[in-house]
Amino acid sequence: MIKKIGILTGGGDCPGLNAVIRAVVKSAIGTYGMEVAGIYDGFKGAVEKDFKPLNLDAVSGILHRGGTILGTSNRDNPFQYPVTTDGKTEYVDLSRQVLDNFRTAGIELLVAIGGDGSLSIARELNELGLPVIGVPKTIDNDLFATDYTFGYQTAVETARDALDKLHTTAESHHRVMVLEVMGRYAGWIALAAGIAGGADVVLMPEIPYDLSKVCQVITARANRGKKYSLVIVAEGAKPRGGEMVVERMVEGSTDPVRLGGIGNKVGAALEKCTGMETRVTVLGHLQRGGSPIGFDRILGTRYGVAAVEMAASGKSGIMVALQGSEIKPVPLADAVSQLKFVPLEHELVLTARRIGIGLGD
Ligand code: F6P
């Protein structure tokens, strides 16, 4: 039986991280008498040996809190770790140091809470011999092998709430309101929030858009007397034959591309082609912050409990996943083998089409 597990949160933060940490600590200590070490700031803490024991007090009162009590980092890959000497930064492989740090601290298994980037690192460490269990996190919901990542539904609620607010001002001013939401490669947030918030147009990375089709939807509405429209656009959306709008590159990040700007691009083009006044809102990190909704607190708690249960039963090299209504172990290798895009025939896509939401195609 494992006596001590380490836990870290890696990559962008996400509502529900603390719910997972709390569930891991409570069930590891309470059910199995294990010790838990918190690893601070993602894989940075694993390299720098920034560990502290997590007891029941440490996780008291955190269920409703956004962010992560452990801190996180979306750089600091131990396999290409930035080391600065004399003002010059080089990227070196310090993965063996991580294994040594865990060994000397008595950590026998790592619970890694992360998205595609962090779980890919966790998988590589697992291949070096470290027992690992992954927990799927990202507001983008684009991790393969699980129906839902925790945090996604909270982000959808935030985007839905923004759309509700934009709806009333759009109607008052007879404007087109464009809302840019997160979703680098997958349009799950845009699609779900668009349906929940009554968007007239949803643009997402999986369906490159034709601007004239978007204009048609808005103009047709105006001709019917609906002199306003709501457009939700995922940051990774792109025009047919065109590219995503890159805002900047983040050196040392597992996924260095940072997107941003598609909302303004679409807004300007729509104002021109529809002749209607248009305003753009970029929701940004509001989607990542704040208190998780009940769904994500429950899912995060289930994931945390399942991760410990699987650790106790000797499993490793797996990720806990939600499939249908059940939490199951899936090979970590499968989870990071590809991203989960919105399938073009997905029921949500068809639902959007049936109720007349324009998808730009
Ligand atoms: O992957 C999660 C995510 O929130 C993406 O939707 C977004 O593109 C990215 O992270 C933003 O990262 P950062 O916090 O580094 O700006």
XYZ file of C-alpha atoms in Angstrom, residues 31-358:
328
model
C -9.780 6.431 4.295
C -6.297 5.066 3.701
C -4.096 6.726 6.342
C -1.735 7.991 3.628
C 0.351 11.135 3.875
C -0.034 13.829 1.242
C 2.663 16.245 0.093
C 1.607 19.421 -1.708
C 3.945 20.301 -4.587
C 3.925 24.048 -5.211
C 3.596 25.901 -8.527
C 3.187 22.868 -10.733
C 6.267 21.126 -12.064
C 8.410 24.037 -10.875
C 7.907 22.767 -7.319
C 8.748 19.225 -8.428
C 12.104 20.411 -9.816
C 12.875 22.835 -6.986
C 11.634 20.432 -4.278
C 9.042 22.868 -3.005
C 6.964 20.378 -1.002
C 4.839 20.868 2.118
C 2.687 18.346 3.972
C -1.036 18.788 3.382
C -3.192 17.895 6.368
C -6.946 18.198 6.915
C -6.584 21.772 8.172
C -4.794 22.800 4.987
C -7.813 21.867 2.869
C -10.499 23.166 5.187
C -12.713 25.903 3.712
C -11.362 25.713 0.155
C -14.124 23.864 -1.697
C -15.821 27.022 -2.938
C -12.624 28.897 -3.727
C -11.384 29.423 -7.273
C -7.720 29.094 -8.228
C -5.461 26.563 -6.543
C -4.005 26.628 -3.041
C -0.917 24.916 -4.510
C -0.208 27.546 -7.156
C 0.425 26.590 -10.755
C 2.625 27.297 -13.736
C 2.154 26.765 -17.431
C 5.894 26.826 -18.090
C 8.533 24.889 -16.145
C 8.583 21.589 -18.002
C 11.177 19.430 -16.144
C 12.277 17.922 -19.469
C 13.135 21.408 -20.802
C 13.624 23.409 -17.647
C 14.804 27.020 -17.894
C 18.136 27.497 -16.111
C 19.642 30.988 -16.143
C 23.376 31.431 -15.650
C 25.114 34.789 -16.156
C 21.907 36.224 -17.617
C 21.696 33.495 -20.250
C 18.757 31.037 -20.167
C 19.197 27.462 -21.324
C 16.597 24.684 -21.323
C 17.876 21.519 -19.661
C 16.430 18.117 -18.820
C 15.938 17.961 -15.030
C 13.456 15.078 -15.039
C 15.860 12.811 -13.102
C 16.096 15.511 -10.421
C 12.301 15.337 -10.045
C 12.479 11.581 -9.506
C 15.277 12.019 -6.939
C 13.340 14.758 -5.150
C 10.300 12.507 -4.864
C 12.378 9.539 -3.720
C 14.122 11.480 -0.959
C 10.806 12.987 0.181
C 9.220 9.525 0.286
C 6.633 10.391 -2.373
C 5.660 7.126 -4.031
C 2.986 8.340 -6.440
C 2.131 11.651 -8.097
C -1.426 12.893 -8.566
C -1.055 15.365 -11.422
C -4.028 17.658 -12.017
C -3.646 19.200 -15.442
C -4.619 19.585 -19.048
C -2.946 18.237 -22.139
C 0.455 19.891 -21.503
C 0.831 18.948 -17.825
C -0.494 15.434 -18.318
C 1.950 14.895 -21.196
C 4.781 15.767 -18.786
C 3.232 13.466 -16.167
C 3.131 10.687 -18.721
C 6.810 11.140 -19.577
C 7.686 10.977 -15.872
C 5.590 7.834 -15.630
C 7.630 6.334 -18.451
C 10.762 7.038 -16.391
C 9.266 4.874 -13.623
C 7.318 7.342 -11.477
C 3.816 6.063 -10.612
C 1.350 8.730 -11.768
C -2.399 9.268 -11.757
C -3.773 12.141 -13.831
C -6.869 14.236 -13.166
C -8.362 16.015 -16.220
C -8.526 19.795 -15.864
C -9.206 22.561 -18.365
C -11.995 24.991 -18.983
C -11.600 24.186 -22.699
C -12.950 20.615 -22.200
C -10.603 19.476 -24.964
C -8.920 16.548 -23.198
C -9.435 13.290 -24.991
C -10.823 10.158 -23.257
C -13.094 12.001 -20.839
C -16.561 13.404 -21.451
C -15.899 16.369 -19.182
C -12.921 18.041 -17.630
C -13.784 19.821 -14.390
C -13.977 23.625 -14.681
C -15.583 23.570 -18.094
C -19.165 23.902 -16.903
C -18.245 26.855 -14.679
C -16.641 28.596 -17.661
C -19.789 27.917 -19.692
C -21.866 29.504 -16.927
C -19.609 32.573 -16.895
C -19.899 32.932 -20.674
C -23.644 32.316 -20.553
C -24.034 35.014 -17.909
C -22.010 37.435 -20.066
C -24.256 36.685 -23.043
C -27.370 37.299 -20.927
C -25.986 40.707 -19.975
C -24.966 41.552 -23.530
C -28.426 40.508 -24.697
C -30.218 43.305 -22.852
C -27.829 46.031 -23.971
C -27.796 44.702 -27.549
C -31.564 44.919 -27.645
C -31.694 48.424 -26.138
C -29.143 49.861 -28.562
C -30.029 47.792 -31.638
C -26.455 46.574 -31.860
C -24.518 43.508 -32.796
C -22.632 42.302 -29.724
C -19.656 40.010 -30.220
C -18.376 37.973 -27.263
C -14.917 36.372 -27.550
C -14.498 33.368 -25.268
C -11.632 30.951 -24.586
C -11.168 27.727 -26.511
C -7.908 27.504 -28.389
C -8.478 24.432 -30.489
C -11.966 23.356 -29.508
C -15.216 25.306 -29.484
C -16.924 23.576 -26.547
C -17.315 26.752 -24.454
C -18.571 28.854 -27.381
C -21.043 26.209 -28.501
C -22.506 25.356 -25.094
C -22.634 28.964 -23.878
C -24.050 30.028 -27.236
C -26.919 27.583 -26.912
C -27.500 28.427 -23.231
C -27.307 32.182 -23.802
C -29.368 32.395 -26.977
C -26.577 33.409 -29.365
C -27.549 33.954 -32.994
C -24.127 32.992 -34.290
C -21.466 30.663 -32.820
C -18.014 30.610 -34.401
C -15.568 27.912 -33.405
C -12.238 26.475 -34.523
C -13.774 23.284 -35.904
C -15.943 25.143 -38.443
C -13.954 27.812 -40.321
C -16.402 30.612 -40.992
C -17.505 32.396 -44.125
C -18.168 36.004 -43.158
C -20.889 36.470 -45.758
C -22.856 33.627 -44.092
C -22.580 35.344 -40.718
C -23.747 38.638 -42.253
C -26.716 36.867 -43.821
C -27.896 35.575 -40.428
C -27.659 39.020 -38.842
C -29.241 40.836 -41.791
C -32.060 38.299 -42.020
C -32.791 38.898 -38.329
C -32.794 42.664 -38.845
C -35.196 42.232 -41.779
C -37.503 40.264 -39.476
C -37.502 43.162 -37.046
C -34.809 41.810 -34.724
C -32.506 44.779 -34.900
C -29.792 43.240 -32.710
C -27.759 40.060 -32.697
C -25.472 38.123 -30.377
C -22.336 36.516 -31.777
C -20.097 34.275 -29.659
C -16.684 33.484 -31.032
C -14.045 31.091 -29.672
C -10.558 32.608 -29.549
C -9.351 29.859 -31.919
C -11.997 30.492 -34.595
C -10.679 31.287 -38.058
C -12.112 32.300 -41.422
C -12.328 29.718 -44.170
C -8.863 29.531 -45.743
C -7.469 31.830 -43.022
C -5.526 31.519 -39.772
C -6.193 31.896 -36.047
C -5.324 35.308 -34.560
C -2.199 34.933 -32.414
C -1.734 37.581 -29.738
C 1.685 36.483 -28.494
C 4.037 33.581 -27.907
C 4.997 32.528 -24.363
C 8.548 31.249 -24.261
C 9.037 28.043 -22.291
C 5.331 27.168 -22.210
C 4.262 23.629 -23.115
C 1.873 25.295 -25.582
C 3.449 28.682 -26.354
C 0.719 30.116 -28.614
C -1.591 32.654 -26.933
C -4.598 33.606 -29.015
C -6.674 36.766 -28.908
C -8.096 39.321 -31.290
C -10.571 37.305 -33.335
C -13.514 39.074 -31.618
C -12.340 42.496 -32.788
C -11.611 41.155 -36.257
C -15.079 39.648 -36.597
C -16.733 42.700 -35.006
C -15.117 45.150 -37.435
C -16.022 43.003 -40.421
C -19.623 42.596 -39.267
C -20.091 46.319 -38.732
C -18.952 46.850 -42.294
C -21.077 44.195 -43.954
C -24.279 44.638 -41.916
C -24.090 48.407 -41.458
C -25.134 47.822 -37.827
C -23.270 49.294 -34.897
C -21.148 46.568 -33.332
C -19.381 46.204 -29.979
C -16.918 43.560 -28.853
C -16.341 42.054 -25.395
C -13.387 39.795 -24.651
C -14.213 37.619 -21.643
C -10.646 36.357 -21.124
C -9.550 35.076 -17.746
C -12.894 35.824 -16.097
C -13.752 32.373 -17.409
C -10.950 30.798 -15.418
C -11.481 32.561 -12.114
C -14.029 32.489 -9.334
C -16.034 29.924 -7.497
C -16.799 26.606 -9.231
C -20.465 25.795 -9.826
C -21.947 22.742 -8.086
C -21.313 20.462 -11.071
C -17.578 21.132 -11.011
C -17.340 20.830 -7.230
C -18.992 17.422 -7.455
C -16.979 16.277 -10.471
C -13.715 17.533 -8.920
C -14.544 15.710 -5.673
C -15.377 12.495 -7.547
C -12.136 12.736 -9.517
C -10.082 13.326 -6.356
C -11.663 10.419 -4.486
C -11.299 8.112 -7.512
C -7.636 9.083 -7.977
C -6.841 8.063 -4.391
C -8.900 4.885 -4.658
C -7.015 3.910 -7.795
C -3.678 4.758 -6.177
C -4.610 2.586 -3.201
C -5.510 -0.306 -5.469
C -2.089 -0.159 -7.133
C -3.036 1.543 -10.392
C -0.768 4.016 -12.144
C -0.126 5.416 -15.618
C -3.802 6.280 -15.801
C -6.104 9.276 -15.756
C -9.464 9.330 -14.004
C -12.129 10.074 -16.601
C -15.860 10.663 -16.744
C -17.454 8.346 -19.268
C -21.226 8.592 -19.329
C -22.124 8.789 -15.669
C -19.186 6.758 -14.370
C -15.639 7.630 -13.326
C -13.216 5.192 -14.945
C -9.449 4.797 -15.319
C -8.127 5.407 -18.848
C -4.491 5.031 -19.941
C -2.667 8.360 -19.549
C -1.178 7.725 -22.989
C -4.684 7.708 -24.522
C -5.688 10.893 -22.731
C -2.803 12.868 -24.223
C -2.733 11.153 -27.612
C -4.961 13.775 -29.251
C -7.253 16.669 -28.413
C -11.018 16.299 -28.163
C -12.459 18.615 -30.792
C -16.178 19.197 -31.216
C -17.228 16.532 -33.748
C -19.060 18.146 -36.663
C -21.948 15.708 -36.193
C -22.090 16.202 -32.425
C -25.604 16.462 -31.092
C -24.912 19.966 -29.751
C -23.863 21.111 -33.234
C -27.028 19.653 -34.741
C -29.124 21.161 -31.953
C -27.632 24.583 -32.660
C -28.361 24.221 -36.377
C -31.952 23.052 -35.789
C -32.776 26.151 -33.760
C -31.287 28.414 -36.417
C -27.983 29.371 -34.807
C -25.574 30.365 -37.570
